[in-house]
Amino acid sequence: MRRSVLGRGLARTVAALTATLALAVTAAPLTSTAQAAEAVTGTLSFSGDPGEYVTGGQSYSYTPDTTQMFDVQGATDESGLSATVVSPEGERWFLDMAAPSGEKLAPGVTYTNTSNWPNAQPGDPQLEFSGDRDCQNGTGSFTISSISYGPYGYIRAVDATFERYCSGSTLPVRGELHAQMPDPAPELAVSMTLNTTGTVNTHTGVITVGGSVTCNKSAPVTLNTSAYQIQKTGTPSGSYENLTFTCEPGSPVPWTASFPSNLDPTASFKPGAAVLRGIGSARDNDYPATVNLPFPDTDITLVKS
């Protein structure tokens, strides 16, 4: 009879721990755009025929050395890119190119019959170009002569040309984008080890468990951990959520969490065998990515503090 009671208690404990950990931080979905970066070298040059609305029929050429900003940003799925240039006088120019839905921008391809948001259909390539003056609707084409990527859609280099007509106009703006970006930062690599020994305060029932995290670059870490212990008279179980700290490269960064049997307050932790479980995540500050740090059920020993 006692075995069946303990079995039901353990089942309730595991269910409670699973529900708790389900609220833990998991891998965040990637955002639609990768990290923007300032071009090392390159040009954005364009001109409009006399009377063209966006350019006023003028010609322009910008380089990273002659602008306040010369940023290039890619989509995480390599489907598109955008460039933002701000002149010394504060004039802003924006260029956006995207392949049809589900496709990647491919070198050597010319995309015709472009549209723009919100009118673009899934099968339409998209092209937008604007400055202080903007026409929200337009058609045109662009060619990706060459393009190379780093992690998560980071644009390493791009060479492209474009031609766009404002809706209802026969006067185009034509331009070229050439950009070489800085070498991309390394992707975050992170791992975790767990201490197989914890402590328990026999007066309060509070246990202290821990481990360490190792990373190749600075990263914010969030951990959620829990533990349970099978006893003859009950199954104490507790958890600690949203433990946050920063992992720095060079050596393992230790972490500890202290908590009582707060999931089952009718029982109290004691010295002896217990089970530690949890999940964690580390955010890559250079890319729109989160690295999971799950750790499986791990047998630990609680000793009197």
CSV table of C-alpha atoms in Angstrom, one decimal:
chain,number,residue,atom,x,y,z
A,1,MET,CA,0.0,0.0,0.0
A,2,ARG,CA,2.8,2.4,0.9
A,3,ARG,CA,4.4,1.8,-2.5
A,4,SER,CA,1.3,2.8,-4.4
A,5,VAL,CA,1.0,6.0,-2.3
A,6,LEU,CA,4.6,6.9,-3.0
A,7,GLY,CA,4.0,6.1,-6.7
A,8,ARG,CA,1.0,8.5,-6.8
A,9,GLY,CA,3.1,11.1,-5.0
A,10,LEU,CA,6.0,10.8,-7.4
A,11,ALA,CA,3.6,11.0,-10.4
A,12,ARG,CA,2.1,14.3,-9.0
A,13,THR,CA,5.6,15.6,-8.3
A,14,VAL,CA,6.9,14.8,-11.8
A,15,ALA,CA,3.7,16.4,-13.3
A,16,ALA,CA,4.2,19.5,-11.2
A,17,LEU,CA,7.9,19.8,-12.2
A,18,THR,CA,7.0,19.3,-15.8
A,19,ALA,CA,4.5,22.1,-15.7
A,20,THR,CA,7.0,24.3,-13.9
A,21,LEU,CA,9.7,23.7,-16.5
A,22,ALA,CA,7.2,24.2,-19.3
A,23,LEU,CA,7.2,27.9,-18.3
A,24,ALA,CA,10.9,28.0,-18.6
A,25,VAL,CA,12.7,30.0,-21.2
A,26,THR,CA,13.2,28.0,-24.4
A,27,ALA,CA,14.6,28.8,-27.8
A,28,ALA,CA,13.2,32.1,-29.0
A,29,PRO,CA,12.0,32.1,-32.6
A,30,LEU,CA,14.3,34.0,-34.9
A,31,THR,CA,13.2,37.4,-35.8
A,32,SER,CA,12.8,38.3,-39.5
A,33,THR,CA,16.0,40.4,-39.8
A,34,ALA,CA,19.6,39.7,-38.9
A,35,GLN,CA,21.9,42.1,-37.1
A,36,ALA,CA,22.6,45.3,-39.1
A,37,ALA,CA,26.2,46.2,-39.7
A,38,GLU,CA,28.1,49.3,-41.0
A,39,ALA,CA,29.7,48.6,-44.4
A,40,VAL,CA,33.5,48.7,-44.4
A,41,THR,CA,33.6,49.7,-48.1
A,42,GLY,CA,31.0,50.2,-50.7
A,43,THR,CA,28.8,52.6,-52.6
A,44,LEU,CA,25.1,53.4,-53.0
A,45,SER,CA,24.6,55.4,-56.1
A,46,PHE,CA,21.4,56.2,-58.0
A,47,SER,CA,19.9,58.8,-60.3
A,48,GLY,CA,16.5,59.6,-61.7
A,49,ASP,CA,15.4,60.8,-65.1
A,50,PRO,CA,14.4,64.5,-65.1
A,51,GLY,CA,11.1,64.8,-63.3
A,52,GLU,CA,11.4,61.5,-61.4
A,53,TYR,CA,9.7,62.0,-58.1
A,54,VAL,CA,11.9,60.3,-55.4
A,55,THR,CA,15.3,61.7,-56.6
A,56,GLY,CA,13.9,64.9,-58.1
A,57,GLY,CA,15.8,64.0,-61.2
A,58,GLN,CA,19.2,64.3,-59.5
A,59,SER,CA,22.1,61.9,-59.1
A,60,TYR,CA,23.6,60.8,-55.8
A,61,SER,CA,26.5,58.6,-54.6
A,62,TYR,CA,27.4,57.7,-51.1
A,63,THR,CA,30.2,55.7,-49.4
A,64,PRO,CA,30.7,54.6,-45.8
A,65,ASP,CA,33.4,57.3,-45.4
A,66,THR,CA,31.1,60.1,-46.6
A,67,THR,CA,28.0,59.3,-44.6
A,68,GLN,CA,26.6,59.3,-41.1
A,69,MET,CA,25.3,55.8,-41.6
A,70,PHE,CA,25.8,53.1,-44.3
A,71,ASP,CA,24.1,50.0,-42.8
A,72,VAL,CA,23.2,46.8,-44.5
A,73,GLN,CA,20.9,44.2,-43.0
A,74,GLY,CA,19.8,40.8,-44.2
A,75,ALA,CA,16.8,38.5,-43.5
A,76,THR,CA,17.6,35.5,-41.2
A,77,ASP,CA,16.3,33.2,-43.9
A,78,GLU,CA,18.4,34.9,-46.6
A,79,SER,CA,15.3,36.0,-48.5
A,80,GLY,CA,16.1,39.7,-48.6
A,81,LEU,CA,18.2,42.6,-47.6
A,82,SER,CA,17.9,46.3,-46.8
A,83,ALA,CA,20.4,49.2,-46.9
A,84,THR,CA,20.0,52.5,-45.0
A,85,VAL,CA,22.2,55.5,-45.8
A,86,VAL,CA,22.2,58.8,-44.0
A,87,SER,CA,24.0,61.7,-45.6
A,88,PRO,CA,26.1,64.2,-43.7
A,89,GLU,CA,23.2,66.6,-44.0
A,90,GLY,CA,20.8,64.0,-42.4
A,91,GLU,CA,19.0,63.0,-45.6
A,92,ARG,CA,18.0,59.3,-45.3
A,93,TRP,CA,17.8,56.8,-48.2
A,94,PHE,CA,16.3,53.3,-47.8
A,95,LEU,CA,16.6,50.4,-50.2
A,96,ASP,CA,14.8,47.0,-49.8
A,97,MET,CA,15.0,43.9,-52.0
A,98,ALA,CA,13.3,40.6,-51.3
A,99,ALA,CA,12.9,37.3,-53.2
A,100,PRO,CA,9.4,35.8,-53.6
A,101,SER,CA,8.1,34.1,-50.4
A,102,GLY,CA,9.9,30.9,-49.6
A,103,GLU,CA,12.9,31.7,-51.8
A,104,LYS,CA,16.4,33.0,-51.1
A,105,LEU,CA,18.1,35.9,-52.8
A,106,ALA,CA,20.3,34.1,-55.4
A,107,PRO,CA,23.4,35.5,-57.1
A,108,GLY,CA,23.1,36.0,-60.9
A,109,VAL,CA,19.3,36.3,-60.8
A,110,THR,CA,17.3,39.2,-62.1
A,111,TYR,CA,13.9,39.6,-60.3
A,112,THR,CA,11.3,41.4,-62.5
A,113,ASN,CA,7.8,42.6,-62.0
A,114,THR,CA,8.5,43.7,-58.4
A,115,SER,CA,5.9,44.9,-56.0
A,116,ASN,CA,6.1,46.2,-52.5
A,117,TRP,CA,4.4,45.8,-49.1
A,118,PRO,CA,1.5,45.7,-48.5
A,119,ASN,CA,0.4,45.0,-52.1
A,120,ALA,CA,2.9,42.3,-52.8
A,121,GLN,CA,1.6,38.7,-53.2
A,122,PRO,CA,3.6,35.7,-52.0
A,123,GLY,CA,5.0,35.0,-55.5
A,124,ASP,CA,6.1,38.6,-56.0
A,125,PRO,CA,9.7,39.8,-55.6
A,126,GLN,CA,9.7,43.0,-53.6
A,127,LEU,CA,11.6,46.3,-54.3
A,128,GLU,CA,11.3,49.5,-52.4
A,129,PHE,CA,13.4,52.7,-52.6
A,130,SER,CA,12.7,55.9,-50.8
A,131,GLY,CA,14.2,59.1,-49.5
A,132,ASP,CA,12.7,62.1,-48.0
A,133,ARG,CA,10.1,61.6,-50.8
A,134,ASP,CA,8.5,58.2,-51.1
A,135,CYS,CA,6.0,56.6,-53.5
A,136,GLN,CA,4.3,53.8,-51.7
A,137,ASN,CA,3.4,51.9,-54.8
A,138,GLY,CA,5.8,51.0,-57.6
A,139,THR,CA,7.1,48.4,-59.9
A,140,GLY,CA,10.6,47.5,-61.2
A,141,SER,CA,13.3,45.0,-61.2
A,142,PHE,CA,16.6,44.2,-59.5
A,143,THR,CA,19.6,42.0,-60.1
A,144,ILE,CA,21.7,40.3,-57.4
A,145,SER,CA,25.1,40.1,-59.1
A,146,SER,CA,26.8,38.5,-56.1
A,147,ILE,CA,25.9,38.0,-52.4
A,148,SER,CA,27.5,36.1,-49.5
A,149,TYR,CA,26.2,35.4,-46.0
A,150,GLY,CA,27.4,34.8,-42.5
A,151,PRO,CA,25.4,33.3,-39.6
A,152,TYR,CA,21.6,33.9,-39.4
A,153,GLY,CA,21.4,35.9,-42.6
A,154,TYR,CA,24.3,38.3,-41.9
A,155,ILE,CA,25.3,40.0,-45.2
A,156,ARG,CA,29.0,39.6,-45.7
A,157,ALA,CA,29.1,41.2,-49.2
A,158,VAL,CA,26.6,42.2,-51.9
A,159,ASP,CA,26.6,43.7,-55.4
A,160,ALA,CA,23.2,44.6,-56.8
A,161,THR,CA,21.5,46.9,-59.3
A,162,PHE,CA,17.9,48.1,-59.4
A,163,GLU,CA,15.4,50.1,-61.4
A,164,ARG,CA,12.1,51.3,-60.0
A,165,TYR,CA,9.1,53.2,-61.3
A,166,CYS,CA,6.6,55.0,-59.0
A,167,SER,CA,3.1,53.8,-59.7
A,168,GLY,CA,1.8,55.4,-62.9
A,169,SER,CA,5.1,57.0,-63.8
A,170,THR,CA,7.3,56.2,-66.8
A,171,LEU,CA,10.3,57.8,-65.2
A,172,PRO,CA,12.6,55.4,-63.4
A,173,VAL,CA,15.2,55.7,-60.6
A,174,ARG,CA,18.2,53.5,-61.3
A,175,GLY,CA,20.9,52.5,-58.8
A,176,GLU,CA,23.6,50.2,-57.6
A,177,LEU,CA,24.5,48.9,-54.2
A,178,HIS,CA,28.0,47.5,-53.5
A,179,ALA,CA,28.9,46.7,-49.9
A,180,GLN,CA,31.6,44.8,-48.1
A,181,MET,CA,30.8,44.2,-44.4
A,182,PRO,CA,33.0,43.4,-41.4
A,183,ASP,CA,33.8,39.8,-40.7
A,184,PRO,CA,30.8,38.4,-38.8
A,185,ALA,CA,31.0,37.6,-35.1
A,186,PRO,CA,31.3,34.0,-34.1
A,187,GLU,CA,28.1,32.2,-33.2
A,188,LEU,CA,27.4,31.6,-29.5
A,189,ALA,CA,28.7,28.3,-28.2
A,190,VAL,CA,27.6,27.5,-24.6
A,191,SER,CA,27.6,24.4,-22.4
A,192,MET,CA,26.6,23.6,-18.9
A,193,THR,CA,27.8,21.1,-16.2
A,194,LEU,CA,25.9,20.3,-13.0
A,195,ASN,CA,27.3,19.7,-9.5
A,196,THR,CA,26.4,16.2,-8.4
A,197,THR,CA,26.4,17.3,-4.7
A,198,GLY,CA,24.1,19.9,-3.1
A,199,THR,CA,23.5,21.0,0.4
A,200,VAL,CA,20.4,21.0,2.6
A,201,ASN,CA,19.7,23.1,5.7
A,202,THR,CA,18.0,20.6,8.0
A,203,HIS,CA,16.4,23.4,10.0
A,204,THR,CA,14.7,25.2,7.1
A,205,GLY,CA,14.7,22.4,4.4
A,206,VAL,CA,16.3,24.8,1.9
A,207,ILE,CA,18.5,23.1,-0.6
A,208,THR,CA,21.3,24.7,-2.6
A,209,VAL,CA,22.2,23.2,-6.0
A,210,GLY,CA,24.4,24.5,-8.8
A,211,GLY,CA,26.7,24.0,-11.7
A,212,SER,CA,28.6,26.1,-14.2
A,213,VAL,CA,28.2,27.5,-17.7
A,214,THR,CA,31.0,27.9,-20.2
A,215,CYS,CA,30.7,30.1,-23.3
A,216,ASN,CA,32.9,31.5,-26.1
A,217,LYS,CA,31.7,35.1,-25.7
A,218,SER,CA,29.7,37.2,-23.3
A,219,ALA,CA,26.0,36.1,-23.1
A,220,PRO,CA,23.1,36.6,-20.8
A,221,VAL,CA,21.9,33.3,-19.3
A,222,THR,CA,18.5,32.4,-17.8
A,223,LEU,CA,18.0,29.2,-15.8
A,224,ASN,CA,15.0,27.4,-14.3
A,225,THR,CA,15.8,24.4,-12.1
A,226,SER,CA,13.9,22.1,-9.8
A,227,ALA,CA,14.5,19.1,-7.7
A,228,TYR,CA,12.6,16.3,-6.0
A,229,GLN,CA,13.4,13.6,-3.4
A,230,ILE,CA,11.7,10.3,-2.8
A,231,GLN,CA,11.2,9.7,0.9
A,232,LYS,CA,9.3,7.0,2.7
A,233,THR,CA,6.8,9.6,4.0
A,234,GLY,CA,6.5,11.9,1.1
A,235,THR,CA,8.1,13.4,-2.0
A,236,PRO,CA,9.5,17.0,-1.3
A,237,SER,CA,9.8,19.0,-4.5
A,238,GLY,CA,10.8,22.6,-5.2
A,239,SER,CA,11.9,24.9,-8.0
A,240,TYR,CA,13.7,28.2,-8.7
A,241,GLU,CA,12.7,30.1,-11.8
A,242,ASN,CA,14.4,32.9,-13.8
A,243,LEU,CA,17.9,32.7,-12.3
A,244,THR,CA,19.8,35.2,-14.5
A,245,PHE,CA,23.5,36.0,-14.8
A,246,THR,CA,26.0,36.8,-17.5
A,247,CYS,CA,28.4,34.2,-18.9
A,248,GLU,CA,31.8,35.5,-19.7
A,249,PRO,CA,34.4,33.6,-21.8
A,250,GLY,CA,37.7,32.4,-20.4
A,251,SER,CA,36.6,30.1,-17.5
A,252,PRO,CA,33.4,28.3,-16.3
A,253,VAL,CA,30.9,30.7,-14.6
A,254,PRO,CA,29.4,29.1,-11.5
A,255,TRP,CA,25.7,29.4,-10.6
A,256,THR,CA,23.7,28.3,-7.5
A,257,ALA,CA,20.0,28.3,-6.7
A,258,SER,CA,18.5,27.8,-3.2
A,259,PHE,CA,14.9,26.9,-2.6
A,260,PRO,CA,12.7,24.8,-0.2
A,261,SER,CA,10.1,22.3,-1.1
A,262,ASN,CA,7.8,25.0,-2.5
A,263,LEU,CA,6.0,22.8,-5.0
A,264,ASP,CA,5.0,20.3,-2.2
A,265,PRO,CA,5.2,22.3,1.0
A,266,THR,CA,3.9,19.4,3.0
A,267,ALA,CA,7.3,17.6,2.8
A,268,SER,CA,10.8,18.8,3.5
A,269,PHE,CA,14.2,18.0,1.8
A,270,LYS,CA,16.6,16.0,3.9
A,271,PRO,CA,20.2,14.8,3.4
A,272,GLY,CA,20.3,11.9,0.8
A,273,ALA,CA,19.7,11.2,-2.8
A,274,ALA,CA,17.6,13.6,-4.9
A,275,VAL,CA,17.0,14.3,-8.6
A,276,LEU,CA,17.9,17.7,-10.2
A,277,ARG,CA,16.3,18.8,-13.5
A,278,GLY,CA,15.9,22.0,-15.4
A,279,ILE,CA,16.3,24.0,-18.6
A,280,GLY,CA,18.1,27.2,-19.5
A,281,SER,CA,18.9,29.5,-22.4
A,282,ALA,CA,21.6,31.9,-23.4
A,283,ARG,CA,21.0,34.8,-25.8
A,284,ASP,CA,23.4,35.5,-28.6
A,285,ASN,CA,23.9,39.3,-28.5
A,286,ASP,CA,25.3,39.4,-32.0
A,287,TYR,CA,22.5,37.6,-33.8
A,288,PRO,CA,18.7,37.1,-33.3
A,289,ALA,CA,19.2,33.7,-31.7
A,290,THR,CA,18.9,31.9,-28.4
A,291,VAL,CA,20.8,28.8,-27.5
A,292,ASN,CA,19.0,26.2,-25.4
A,293,LEU,CA,20.7,24.8,-22.3
A,294,PRO,CA,18.5,21.8,-21.3
A,295,PHE,CA,19.9,19.4,-18.7
A,296,PRO,CA,18.3,16.0,-18.1
A,297,ASP,CA,17.3,14.5,-14.9
A,298,THR,CA,20.5,14.2,-12.9
A,299,ASP,CA,21.0,12.2,-9.7
A,300,ILE,CA,22.6,14.3,-7.0
A,301,THR,CA,23.4,13.9,-3.3
A,302,LEU,CA,22.2,16.4,-0.7
A,303,VAL,CA,24.5,16.8,2.3
A,304,LYS,CA,23.8,18.7,5.5
A,305,SER,CA,25.0,22.3,5.3
